[in-house]
Amino acid sequence: MKTAACAIIVSFLFLSGAQAQSTNDADNSAIEHVFNNARIIAGDGSVVEQGSLLVRDDIILAVGPAASMDIPATAVRHDLTGKTIIPALVNTHAHLGWEAYGDWGSQFFTATNLTDHLYRHAYYGVGTIISTGSDKEDVANAVKLEQLRGNIAGARYHLSPGMGSPGGGPNPRFTDDPDYWGVHSVADPEQAVRTVRELATSGVGIAKIWIDARDERRGAQVKLAPETYRAVLDTAEKYDIRIIAHATTLADHKTLASYGNRRFIHMPYDMAVDDEYLELVRENNIYIVPTLGMITKSELWYIPAFQDPYFADQVPASVLATLNENYNPPATNRSAAAEQRSAMLANNLLKLKDHIILGTDAGAVGDFFGYADHVELALFVRMGMTPAEAIVAATSRAAAAFGLNEVGSLRAGKAADFVILDANPLDDINNTRQISDVYLRGERVDREALRARWTLSN
Ligand SMILES: [Zn+2]
């Protein structure tokens, strides 16, 4: 256990509702705010140059050329000349609560730490986060409730309880606890039906299934059987629960898709996708979270977080030192097989690009909350997507995949969750890092205060 990391978690206090809502502007929620002269990337593929964004409370009232909208004389005006507005990002794959920056473990899964992770996402412009299948549900539901009551700001939190074969589920590296495994066991179709019904009764809207044999610690190495995950999918459909499936092989993806699964964590990593699969993906409007960040760490161009100023400026030096100590640089002589595999993965990504959505796996294996989202966006583009395509994948499409209709695009009636950038990400996707301000629920996120809190090194 790293004491420095622990001290940060212990010292992190819940922000009260009043603190969470403090802004630089007059804090009068009855007043409209209008953001003028900005390039507005709406998230759905459209762009307005010299546009205005009109907001009241936590809702967008209008988006477009200023001349096209009725701006109240009392509106607070913000001149964003030279700046770009994008929707706050929507991350559909992370594991909140376990990470203490430099260490992982069940003992860190507290309301305080979970809340901190919501603020870390907000700091980096991520407005919505789906934590996939590893959350301690009692703690998680309490935090979610406090957020709905307005007492916790940060990224909008969605949890998705997990199901797997007995002993299967989350990677034991980050959930290593002899008394807690963090997943609902579904050994057979009957148990699958029962479990999904129980989740529905407790109000679950999103759930995850692990198909792979992920039971390294318990040693059984049992995959989830097709008849069992079919029962999960059929029952979830009845109760309107959106399932996301962890699967990494082309064969499993095909079987899942043919059983009606519409959301995948990971793309096929084992071989090139074929026409049969692409047809299934197109016909069923399937969404795929490729999670490239975790599979590119062996690349020579990979920059570890502790060497990247964009990460380093929001953690104490002790965390950077720990990460540096534990870092295994990639081999300088890459095999022909490794080169081939990289090319195959990039090719898969491009064939699936109209179905790709953002997810990072942050919190599991050394990808850091919020920071990893910008790394993933850059990887989308490095592997051949355009910046415009990458932004759609990280906003409107990611929201649509889970029916999160209030977020993901800048349109009248949508949530006022947006990021103001100092440079245009359509020119260079790395410009998503040039954050001037983040607004969530119409309130400015106090990034300076968060950074000050996080960089205390005691
Ligand atoms: Zn994951």
PDB file of N, CA and C in Angstrom, residues 214-307:
ATOM      1  N   ARG A 214     -12.356 -15.266 -16.995  1.00  0.00           N
ATOM      2  CA  ARG A 214     -11.579 -14.210 -16.341  1.00  0.00           C
ATOM      3  C   ARG A 214     -11.409 -14.541 -14.863  1.00  0.00           C
ATOM      4  N   ASP A 215     -11.158 -15.821 -14.597  1.00  0.00           N
ATOM      5  CA  ASP A 215     -11.135 -16.235 -13.191  1.00  0.00           C
ATOM      6  C   ASP A 215      -9.741 -16.711 -12.813  1.00  0.00           C
ATOM      7  N   GLU A 216      -8.762 -15.862 -13.140  1.00  0.00           N
ATOM      8  CA  GLU A 216      -7.372 -16.224 -12.845  1.00  0.00           C
ATOM      9  C   GLU A 216      -7.170 -16.568 -11.375  1.00  0.00           C
ATOM     10  N   ARG A 217      -7.818 -15.820 -10.495  1.00  0.00           N
ATOM     11  CA  ARG A 217      -7.555 -16.008  -9.078  1.00  0.00           C
ATOM     12  C   ARG A 217      -8.184 -17.305  -8.578  1.00  0.00           C
ATOM     13  N   ARG A 218      -9.396 -17.585  -9.031  1.00  0.00           N
ATOM     14  CA  ARG A 218     -10.086 -18.773  -8.507  1.00  0.00           C
ATOM     15  C   ARG A 218      -9.726 -20.036  -9.295  1.00  0.00           C
ATOM     16  N   GLY A 219      -9.156 -19.834 -10.474  1.00  0.00           N
ATOM     17  CA  GLY A 219      -8.580 -20.969 -11.176  1.00  0.00           C
ATOM     18  C   GLY A 219      -9.516 -21.806 -12.018  1.00  0.00           C
ATOM     19  N   ALA A 220     -10.790 -21.466 -12.051  1.00  0.00           N
ATOM     20  CA  ALA A 220     -11.723 -22.333 -12.784  1.00  0.00           C
ATOM     21  C   ALA A 220     -11.659 -22.102 -14.293  1.00  0.00           C
ATOM     22  N   GLN A 221     -11.332 -20.886 -14.719  1.00  0.00           N
ATOM     23  CA  GLN A 221     -11.225 -20.553 -16.151  1.00  0.00           C
ATOM     24  C   GLN A 221     -12.424 -21.025 -16.962  1.00  0.00           C
ATOM     25  N   VAL A 222     -13.607 -20.639 -16.517  1.00  0.00           N
ATOM     26  CA  VAL A 222     -14.823 -21.057 -17.217  1.00  0.00           C
ATOM     27  C   VAL A 222     -15.402 -19.868 -17.977  1.00  0.00           C
ATOM     28  N   LYS A 223     -15.623 -20.063 -19.284  1.00  0.00           N
ATOM     29  CA  LYS A 223     -16.297 -19.018 -20.050  1.00  0.00           C
ATOM     30  C   LYS A 223     -17.786 -19.046 -19.742  1.00  0.00           C
ATOM     31  N   LEU A 224     -18.442 -17.939 -19.993  1.00  0.00           N
ATOM     32  CA  LEU A 224     -19.888 -17.910 -19.867  1.00  0.00           C
ATOM     33  C   LEU A 224     -20.454 -18.698 -21.060  1.00  0.00           C
ATOM     34  N   ALA A 225     -21.312 -19.680 -20.776  1.00  0.00           N
ATOM     35  CA  ALA A 225     -21.838 -20.544 -21.849  1.00  0.00           C
ATOM     36  C   ALA A 225     -22.844 -19.776 -22.705  1.00  0.00           C
ATOM     37  N   PRO A 226     -22.855 -20.056 -24.030  1.00  0.00           N
ATOM     38  CA  PRO A 226     -23.786 -19.337 -24.919  1.00  0.00           C
ATOM     39  C   PRO A 226     -25.240 -19.403 -24.451  1.00  0.00           C
ATOM     40  N   GLU A 227     -25.706 -20.564 -23.951  1.00  0.00           N
ATOM     41  CA  GLU A 227     -27.122 -20.616 -23.536  1.00  0.00           C
ATOM     42  C   GLU A 227     -27.369 -19.726 -22.314  1.00  0.00           C
ATOM     43  N   THR A 228     -26.301 -19.523 -21.518  1.00  0.00           N
ATOM     44  CA  THR A 228     -26.455 -18.668 -20.335  1.00  0.00           C
ATOM     45  C   THR A 228     -26.497 -17.198 -20.741  1.00  0.00           C
ATOM     46  N   TYR A 229     -25.590 -16.788 -21.642  1.00  0.00           N
ATOM     47  CA  TYR A 229     -25.644 -15.362 -22.014  1.00  0.00           C
ATOM     48  C   TYR A 229     -26.840 -15.051 -22.906  1.00  0.00           C
ATOM     49  N   ARG A 230     -27.317 -16.084 -23.612  1.00  0.00           N
ATOM     50  CA  ARG A 230     -28.555 -15.870 -24.364  1.00  0.00           C
ATOM     51  C   ARG A 230     -29.709 -15.576 -23.403  1.00  0.00           C
ATOM     52  N   ALA A 231     -29.758 -16.310 -22.285  1.00  0.00           N
ATOM     53  CA  ALA A 231     -30.804 -16.073 -21.272  1.00  0.00           C
ATOM     54  C   ALA A 231     -30.664 -14.672 -20.672  1.00  0.00           C
ATOM     55  N   VAL A 232     -29.434 -14.239 -20.458  1.00  0.00           N
ATOM     56  CA  VAL A 232     -29.203 -12.871 -19.953  1.00  0.00           C
ATOM     57  C   VAL A 232     -29.771 -11.859 -20.946  1.00  0.00           C
ATOM     58  N   LEU A 233     -29.399 -12.032 -22.218  1.00  0.00           N
ATOM     59  CA  LEU A 233     -29.806 -11.065 -23.246  1.00  0.00           C
ATOM     60  C   LEU A 233     -31.325 -11.041 -23.423  1.00  0.00           C
ATOM     61  N   ASP A 234     -31.953 -12.228 -23.478  1.00  0.00           N
ATOM     62  CA  ASP A 234     -33.408 -12.295 -23.675  1.00  0.00           C
ATOM     63  C   ASP A 234     -34.153 -11.650 -22.505  1.00  0.00           C
ATOM     64  N   THR A 235     -33.698 -11.947 -21.293  1.00  0.00           N
ATOM     65  CA  THR A 235     -34.388 -11.410 -20.112  1.00  0.00           C
ATOM     66  C   THR A 235     -34.156  -9.905 -20.008  1.00  0.00           C
ATOM     67  N   ALA A 236     -32.947  -9.470 -20.286  1.00  0.00           N
ATOM     68  CA  ALA A 236     -32.627  -8.033 -20.230  1.00  0.00           C
ATOM     69  C   ALA A 236     -33.495  -7.256 -21.220  1.00  0.00           C
ATOM     70  N   GLU A 237     -33.712  -7.843 -22.385  1.00  0.00           N
ATOM     71  CA  GLU A 237     -34.550  -7.195 -23.405  1.00  0.00           C
ATOM     72  C   GLU A 237     -35.960  -6.952 -22.854  1.00  0.00           C
ATOM     73  N   LYS A 238     -36.493  -7.956 -22.159  1.00  0.00           N
ATOM     74  CA  LYS A 238     -37.854  -7.824 -21.589  1.00  0.00           C
ATOM     75  C   LYS A 238     -37.939  -6.688 -20.590  1.00  0.00           C
ATOM     76  N   TYR A 239     -36.867  -6.495 -19.820  1.00  0.00           N
ATOM     77  CA  TYR A 239     -36.900  -5.483 -18.759  1.00  0.00           C
ATOM     78  C   TYR A 239     -36.216  -4.182 -19.178  1.00  0.00           C
ATOM     79  N   ASP A 240     -35.921  -4.074 -20.461  1.00  0.00           N
ATOM     80  CA  ASP A 240     -35.318  -2.845 -20.986  1.00  0.00           C
ATOM     81  C   ASP A 240     -33.984  -2.526 -20.302  1.00  0.00           C
ATOM     82  N   ILE A 241     -33.210  -3.552 -20.013  1.00  0.00           N
ATOM     83  CA  ILE A 241     -31.857  -3.356 -19.484  1.00  0.00           C
ATOM     84  C   ILE A 241     -30.892  -3.433 -20.665  1.00  0.00           C
ATOM     85  N   ARG A 242     -30.030  -2.433 -20.783  1.00  0.00           N
ATOM     86  CA  ARG A 242     -29.062  -2.426 -21.888  1.00  0.00           C
ATOM     87  C   ARG A 242     -27.820  -3.191 -21.452  1.00  0.00           C
ATOM     88  N   ILE A 243     -27.549  -4.261 -22.168  1.00  0.00           N
ATOM     89  CA  ILE A 243     -26.403  -5.109 -21.828  1.00  0.00           C
ATOM     90  C   ILE A 243     -25.191  -4.678 -22.648  1.00  0.00           C
ATOM     91  N   ILE A 244     -24.033  -4.647 -21.979  1.00  0.00           N
ATOM     92  CA  ILE A 244     -22.766  -4.494 -22.703  1.00  0.00           C
ATOM     93  C   ILE A 244     -21.926  -5.722 -22.393  1.00  0.00           C
ATOM     94  N   ALA A 245     -21.394  -6.348 -23.455  1.00  0.00           N
ATOM     95  CA  ALA A 245     -20.701  -7.633 -23.284  1.00  0.00           C
ATOM     96  C   ALA A 245     -19.198  -7.465 -23.454  1.00  0.00           C
ATOM     97  N   HIS A 246     -18.454  -7.977 -22.487  1.00  0.00           N
ATOM     98  CA  HIS A 246     -16.998  -8.049 -22.622  1.00  0.00           C
ATOM     99  C   HIS A 246     -16.684  -9.307 -23.425  1.00  0.00           C
ATOM    100  N   ALA A 247     -16.148  -9.125 -24.640  1.00  0.00           N
ATOM    101  CA  ALA A 247     -15.768 -10.263 -25.477  1.00  0.00           C
ATOM    102  C   ALA A 247     -14.631  -9.820 -26.387  1.00  0.00           C
ATOM    103  N   THR A 248     -13.669 -10.684 -26.608  1.00  0.00           N
ATOM    104  CA  THR A 248     -12.465 -10.255 -27.322  1.00  0.00           C
ATOM    105  C   THR A 248     -12.154 -11.082 -28.575  1.00  0.00           C
ATOM    106  N   THR A 249     -12.975 -12.105 -28.841  1.00  0.00           N
ATOM    107  CA  THR A 249     -12.703 -12.890 -30.046  1.00  0.00           C
ATOM    108  C   THR A 249     -13.809 -12.686 -31.084  1.00  0.00           C
ATOM    109  N   LEU A 250     -13.438 -12.866 -32.332  1.00  0.00           N
ATOM    110  CA  LEU A 250     -14.401 -12.699 -33.422  1.00  0.00           C
ATOM    111  C   LEU A 250     -15.546 -13.710 -33.282  1.00  0.00           C
ATOM    112  N   ALA A 251     -15.211 -14.940 -32.920  1.00  0.00           N
ATOM    113  CA  ALA A 251     -16.251 -15.974 -32.804  1.00  0.00           C
ATOM    114  C   ALA A 251     -17.278 -15.606 -31.730  1.00  0.00           C
ATOM    115  N   ASP A 252     -16.792 -15.135 -30.576  1.00  0.00           N
ATOM    116  CA  ASP A 252     -17.723 -14.742 -29.509  1.00  0.00           C
ATOM    117  C   ASP A 252     -18.563 -13.538 -29.919  1.00  0.00           C
ATOM    118  N   HIS A 253     -17.938 -12.588 -30.600  1.00  0.00           N
ATOM    119  CA  HIS A 253     -18.691 -11.419 -31.061  1.00  0.00           C
ATOM    120  C   HIS A 253     -19.831 -11.847 -31.983  1.00  0.00           C
ATOM    121  N   LYS A 254     -19.531 -12.792 -32.875  1.00  0.00           N
ATOM    122  CA  LYS A 254     -20.567 -13.225 -33.824  1.00  0.00           C
ATOM    123  C   LYS A 254     -21.721 -13.906 -33.096  1.00  0.00           C
ATOM    124  N   THR A 255     -21.396 -14.805 -32.166  1.00  0.00           N
ATOM    125  CA  THR A 255     -22.466 -15.507 -31.452  1.00  0.00           C
ATOM    126  C   THR A 255     -23.306 -14.512 -30.662  1.00  0.00           C
ATOM    127  N   LEU A 256     -22.633 -13.623 -29.944  1.00  0.00           N
ATOM    128  CA  LEU A 256     -23.361 -12.619 -29.155  1.00  0.00           C
ATOM    129  C   LEU A 256     -24.251 -11.755 -30.039  1.00  0.00           C
ATOM    130  N   ALA A 257     -23.709 -11.314 -31.166  1.00  0.00           N
ATOM    131  CA  ALA A 257     -24.482 -10.457 -32.071  1.00  0.00           C
ATOM    132  C   ALA A 257     -25.696 -11.214 -32.600  1.00  0.00           C
ATOM    133  N   SER A 258     -25.510 -12.495 -32.920  1.00  0.00           N
ATOM    134  CA  SER A 258     -26.632 -13.265 -33.459  1.00  0.00           C
ATOM    135  C   SER A 258     -27.696 -13.512 -32.392  1.00  0.00           C
ATOM    136  N   TYR A 259     -27.321 -13.390 -31.107  1.00  0.00           N
ATOM    137  CA  TYR A 259     -28.299 -13.517 -30.020  1.00  0.00           C
ATOM    138  C   TYR A 259     -28.897 -12.159 -29.628  1.00  0.00           C
ATOM    139  N   GLY A 260     -28.531 -11.134 -30.351  1.00  0.00           N
ATOM    140  CA  GLY A 260     -29.163  -9.831 -30.102  1.00  0.00           C
ATOM    141  C   GLY A 260     -28.349  -8.871 -29.267  1.00  0.00           C
ATOM    142  N   ASN A 261     -27.096  -9.217 -28.928  1.00  0.00           N
ATOM    143  CA  ASN A 261     -26.277  -8.263 -28.166  1.00  0.00           C
ATOM    144  C   ASN A 261     -25.904  -7.078 -29.053  1.00  0.00           C
ATOM    145  N   ARG A 262     -26.085  -5.862 -28.536  1.00  0.00           N
ATOM    146  CA  ARG A 262     -25.832  -4.679 -29.361  1.00  0.00           C
ATOM    147  C   ARG A 262     -24.653  -3.843 -28.892  1.00  0.00           C
ATOM    148  N   ARG A 263     -24.034  -4.206 -27.764  1.00  0.00           N
ATOM    149  CA  ARG A 263     -22.924  -3.386 -27.255  1.00  0.00           C
ATOM    150  C   ARG A 263     -21.775  -4.289 -26.825  1.00  0.00           C
ATOM    151  N   PHE A 264     -20.588  -3.938 -27.299  1.00  0.00           N
ATOM    152  CA  PHE A 264     -19.402  -4.740 -26.974  1.00  0.00           C
ATOM    153  C   PHE A 264     -18.334  -3.897 -26.313  1.00  0.00           C
ATOM    154  N   ILE A 265     -17.784  -4.435 -25.227  1.00  0.00           N
ATOM    155  CA  ILE A 265     -16.541  -3.887 -24.696  1.00  0.00           C
ATOM    156  C   ILE A 265     -15.432  -4.722 -25.332  1.00  0.00           C
ATOM    157  N   HIS A 266     -14.524  -4.057 -25.980  1.00  0.00           N
ATOM    158  CA  HIS A 266     -13.430  -4.627 -26.774  1.00  0.00           C
ATOM    159  C   HIS A 266     -13.943  -5.007 -28.163  1.00  0.00           C
ATOM    160  N   MET A 267     -13.064  -4.825 -29.133  1.00  0.00           N
ATOM    161  CA  MET A 267     -13.379  -5.303 -30.485  1.00  0.00           C
ATOM    162  C   MET A 267     -12.654  -6.630 -30.659  1.00  0.00           C
ATOM    163  N   PRO A 268     -12.952  -7.375 -31.721  1.00  0.00           N
ATOM    164  CA  PRO A 268     -12.209  -8.624 -31.900  1.00  0.00           C
ATOM    165  C   PRO A 268     -10.708  -8.325 -31.992  1.00  0.00           C
ATOM    166  N   TYR A 269      -9.957  -8.928 -31.093  1.00  0.00           N
ATOM    167  CA  TYR A 269      -8.504  -8.704 -31.059  1.00  0.00           C
ATOM    168  C   TYR A 269      -7.738  -9.876 -31.688  1.00  0.00           C
ATOM    169  N   ASP A 270      -8.425 -10.989 -31.912  1.00  0.00           N
ATOM    170  CA  ASP A 270      -7.696 -12.211 -32.285  1.00  0.00           C
ATOM    171  C   ASP A 270      -7.480 -12.361 -33.776  1.00  0.00           C
ATOM    172  N   MET A 271      -8.335 -11.749 -34.585  1.00  0.00           N
ATOM    173  CA  MET A 271      -8.180 -11.899 -36.033  1.00  0.00           C
ATOM    174  C   MET A 271      -8.910 -10.771 -36.759  1.00  0.00           C
ATOM    175  N   ALA A 272      -8.675 -10.685 -38.053  1.00  0.00           N
ATOM    176  CA  ALA A 272      -9.320  -9.646 -38.859  1.00  0.00           C
ATOM    177  C   ALA A 272     -10.820  -9.901 -38.929  1.00  0.00           C
ATOM    178  N   VAL A 273     -11.587  -8.830 -38.836  1.00  0.00           N
ATOM    179  CA  VAL A 273     -13.041  -8.988 -38.955  1.00  0.00           C
ATOM    180  C   VAL A 273     -13.385  -9.358 -40.397  1.00  0.00           C
ATOM    181  N   ASP A 274     -14.458 -10.153 -40.568  1.00  0.00           N
ATOM    182  CA  ASP A 274     -14.840 -10.588 -41.914  1.00  0.00           C
ATOM    183  C   ASP A 274     -16.201 -10.004 -42.296  1.00  0.00           C
ATOM    184  N   ASP A 275     -16.622 -10.279 -43.524  1.00  0.00           N
ATOM    185  CA  ASP A 275     -17.872  -9.689 -44.029  1.00  0.00           C
ATOM    186  C   ASP A 275     -19.087 -10.142 -43.227  1.00  0.00           C
ATOM    187  N   GLU A 276     -19.067 -11.380 -42.792  1.00  0.00           N
ATOM    188  CA  GLU A 276     -20.213 -11.905 -42.022  1.00  0.00           C
ATOM    189  C   GLU A 276     -20.405 -11.064 -40.746  1.00  0.00           C
ATOM    190  N   TYR A 277     -19.293 -10.791 -40.086  1.00  0.00           N
ATOM    191  CA  TYR A 277     -19.357  -9.998 -38.854  1.00  0.00           C
ATOM    192  C   TYR A 277     -19.790  -8.560 -39.147  1.00  0.00           C
ATOM    193  N   LEU A 278     -19.190  -7.972 -40.188  1.00  0.00           N
ATOM    194  CA  LEU A 278     -19.526  -6.583 -40.519  1.00  0.00           C
ATOM    195  C   LEU A 278     -21.009  -6.446 -40.867  1.00  0.00           C
ATOM    196  N   GLU A 279     -21.541  -7.472 -41.511  1.00  0.00           N
ATOM    197  CA  GLU A 279     -22.969  -7.476 -41.849  1.00  0.00           C
ATOM    198  C   GLU A 279     -23.817  -7.498 -40.570  1.00  0.00           C
ATOM    199  N   LEU A 280     -23.430  -8.335 -39.608  1.00  0.00           N
ATOM    200  CA  LEU A 280     -24.137  -8.400 -38.319  1.00  0.00           C
ATOM    201  C   LEU A 280     -24.080  -7.045 -37.602  1.00  0.00           C
ATOM    202  N   VAL A 281     -22.919  -6.424 -37.655  1.00  0.00           N
ATOM    203  CA  VAL A 281     -22.720  -5.144 -36.974  1.00  0.00           C
ATOM    204  C   VAL A 281     -23.613  -4.068 -37.599  1.00  0.00           C
ATOM    205  N   ARG A 282     -23.638  -4.047 -38.931  1.00  0.00           N
ATOM    206  CA  ARG A 282     -24.446  -3.039 -39.632  1.00  0.00           C
ATOM    207  C   ARG A 282     -25.940  -3.275 -39.428  1.00  0.00           C
ATOM    208  N   GLU A 283     -26.363  -4.510 -39.636  1.00  0.00           N
ATOM    209  CA  GLU A 283     -27.797  -4.830 -39.572  1.00  0.00           C
ATOM    210  C   GLU A 283     -28.378  -4.560 -38.195  1.00  0.00           C
ATOM    211  N   ASN A 284     -27.597  -4.821 -37.169  1.00  0.00           N
ATOM    212  CA  ASN A 284     -28.106  -4.707 -35.800  1.00  0.00           C
ATOM    213  C   ASN A 284     -27.690  -3.406 -35.125  1.00  0.00           C
ATOM    214  N   ASN A 285     -27.095  -2.499 -35.914  1.00  0.00           N
ATOM    215  CA  ASN A 285     -26.659  -1.210 -35.364  1.00  0.00           C
ATOM    216  C   ASN A 285     -25.892  -1.402 -34.053  1.00  0.00           C
ATOM    217  N   ILE A 286     -24.836  -2.149 -34.140  1.00  0.00           N
ATOM    218  CA  ILE A 286     -24.053  -2.525 -32.951  1.00  0.00           C
ATOM    219  C   ILE A 286     -23.034  -1.440 -32.602  1.00  0.00           C
ATOM    220  N   TYR A 287     -22.808  -1.286 -31.306  1.00  0.00           N
ATOM    221  CA  TYR A 287     -21.828  -0.317 -30.795  1.00  0.00           C
ATOM    222  C   TYR A 287     -20.632  -1.061 -30.206  1.00  0.00           C
ATOM    223  N   ILE A 288     -19.443  -0.551 -30.502  1.00  0.00           N
ATOM    224  CA  ILE A 288     -18.224  -1.229 -30.057  1.00  0.00           C
ATOM    225  C   ILE A 288     -17.290  -0.246 -29.353  1.00  0.00           C
ATOM    226  N   VAL A 289     -16.852  -0.652 -28.168  1.00  0.00           N
ATOM    227  CA  VAL A 289     -15.894   0.140 -27.384  1.00  0.00           C
ATOM    228  C   VAL A 289     -14.527  -0.529 -27.558  1.00  0.00           C
ATOM    229  N   PRO A 290     -13.694  -0.054 -28.476  1.00  0.00           N
ATOM    230  CA  PRO A 290     -12.481  -0.825 -28.770  1.00  0.00           C
ATOM    231  C   PRO A 290     -11.449  -0.808 -27.644  1.00  0.00           C
ATOM    232  N   THR A 291     -11.485   0.242 -26.810  1.00  0.00           N
ATOM    233  CA  THR A 291     -10.546   0.335 -25.681  1.00  0.00           C
ATOM    234  C   THR A 291      -9.113   0.108 -26.160  1.00  0.00           C
ATOM    235  N   LEU A 292      -8.674   1.000 -27.060  1.00  0.00           N
ATOM    236  CA  LEU A 292      -7.354   0.842 -27.673  1.00  0.00           C
ATOM    237  C   LEU A 292      -6.219   1.123 -26.690  1.00  0.00           C
ATOM    238  N   GLY A 293      -6.475   2.009 -25.732  1.00  0.00           N
ATOM    239  CA  GLY A 293      -5.419   2.413 -24.802  1.00  0.00           C
ATOM    240  C   GLY A 293      -4.737   1.234 -24.141  1.00  0.00           C
ATOM    241  N   MET A 294      -5.538   0.224 -23.795  1.00  0.00           N
ATOM    242  CA  MET A 294      -4.961  -0.906 -23.060  1.00  0.00           C
ATOM    243  C   MET A 294      -4.191  -1.876 -23.964  1.00  0.00           C
ATOM    244  N   ILE A 295      -4.405  -1.791 -25.283  1.00  0.00           N
ATOM    245  CA  ILE A 295      -3.706  -2.746 -26.146  1.00  0.00           C
ATOM    246  C   ILE A 295      -2.536  -2.117 -26.902  1.00  0.00           C
ATOM    247  N   THR A 296      -2.249  -0.854 -26.604  1.00  0.00           N
ATOM    248  CA  THR A 296      -1.176  -0.200 -27.357  1.00  0.00           C
ATOM    249  C   THR A 296       0.045   0.085 -26.479  1.00  0.00           C
ATOM    250  N   LYS A 297       0.036  -0.444 -25.273  1.00  0.00           N
ATOM    251  CA  LYS A 297       1.144  -0.147 -24.364  1.00  0.00           C
ATOM    252  C   LYS A 297       2.458  -0.793 -24.785  1.00  0.00           C
ATOM    253  N   SER A 298       2.385  -1.749 -25.692  1.00  0.00           N
ATOM    254  CA  SER A 298       3.614  -2.365 -26.176  1.00  0.00           C
ATOM    255  C   SER A 298       4.175  -1.623 -27.395  1.00  0.00           C
ATOM    256  N   GLU A 299       3.486  -0.555 -27.819  1.00  0.00           N
ATOM    257  CA  GLU A 299       3.954   0.192 -28.996  1.00  0.00           C
ATOM    258  C   GLU A 299       5.099   1.128 -28.608  1.00  0.00           C
ATOM    259  N   LEU A 300       6.044   1.275 -29.525  1.00  0.00           N
ATOM    260  CA  LEU A 300       7.201   2.120 -29.241  1.00  0.00           C
ATOM    261  C   LEU A 300       6.815   3.582 -29.040  1.00  0.00           C
ATOM    262  N   TRP A 301       5.739   4.016 -29.725  1.00  0.00           N
ATOM    263  CA  TRP A 301       5.336   5.420 -29.613  1.00  0.00           C
ATOM    264  C   TRP A 301       4.484   5.681 -28.383  1.00  0.00           C
ATOM    265  N   TYR A 302       4.184   4.685 -27.624  1.00  0.00           N
ATOM    266  CA  TYR A 302       3.349   4.845 -26.442  1.00  0.00           C
ATOM    267  C   TYR A 302       4.064   5.729 -25.407  1.00  0.00           C
ATOM    268  N   ILE A 303       3.344   6.732 -24.914  1.00  0.00           N
ATOM    269  CA  ILE A 303       3.918   7.609 -23.886  1.00  0.00           C
ATOM    270  C   ILE A 303       3.248   7.281 -22.555  1.00  0.00           C
ATOM    271  N   PRO A 304       4.016   6.778 -21.595  1.00  0.00           N
ATOM    272  CA  PRO A 304       3.399   6.477 -20.296  1.00  0.00           C
ATOM    273  C   PRO A 304       2.929   7.763 -19.622  1.00  0.00           C
ATOM    274  N   ALA A 305       1.850   7.632 -18.850  1.00  0.00           N
ATOM    275  CA  ALA A 305       1.196   8.812 -18.258  1.00  0.00           C
ATOM    276  C   ALA A 305       2.174   9.669 -17.457  1.00  0.00           C
ATOM    277  N   PHE A 306       3.087   9.015 -16.714  1.00  0.00           N
ATOM    278  CA  PHE A 306       3.957   9.798 -15.832  1.00  0.00           C
ATOM    279  C   PHE A 306       4.941  10.668 -16.611  1.00  0.00           C
ATOM    280  N   GLN A 307       5.106  10.388 -17.912  1.00  0.00           N
ATOM    281  CA  GLN A 307       5.984  11.231 -18.736  1.00  0.00           C
ATOM    282  C   GLN A 307       5.204  12.324 -19.474  1.00  0.00           C
TER     283      GLN A 307
END
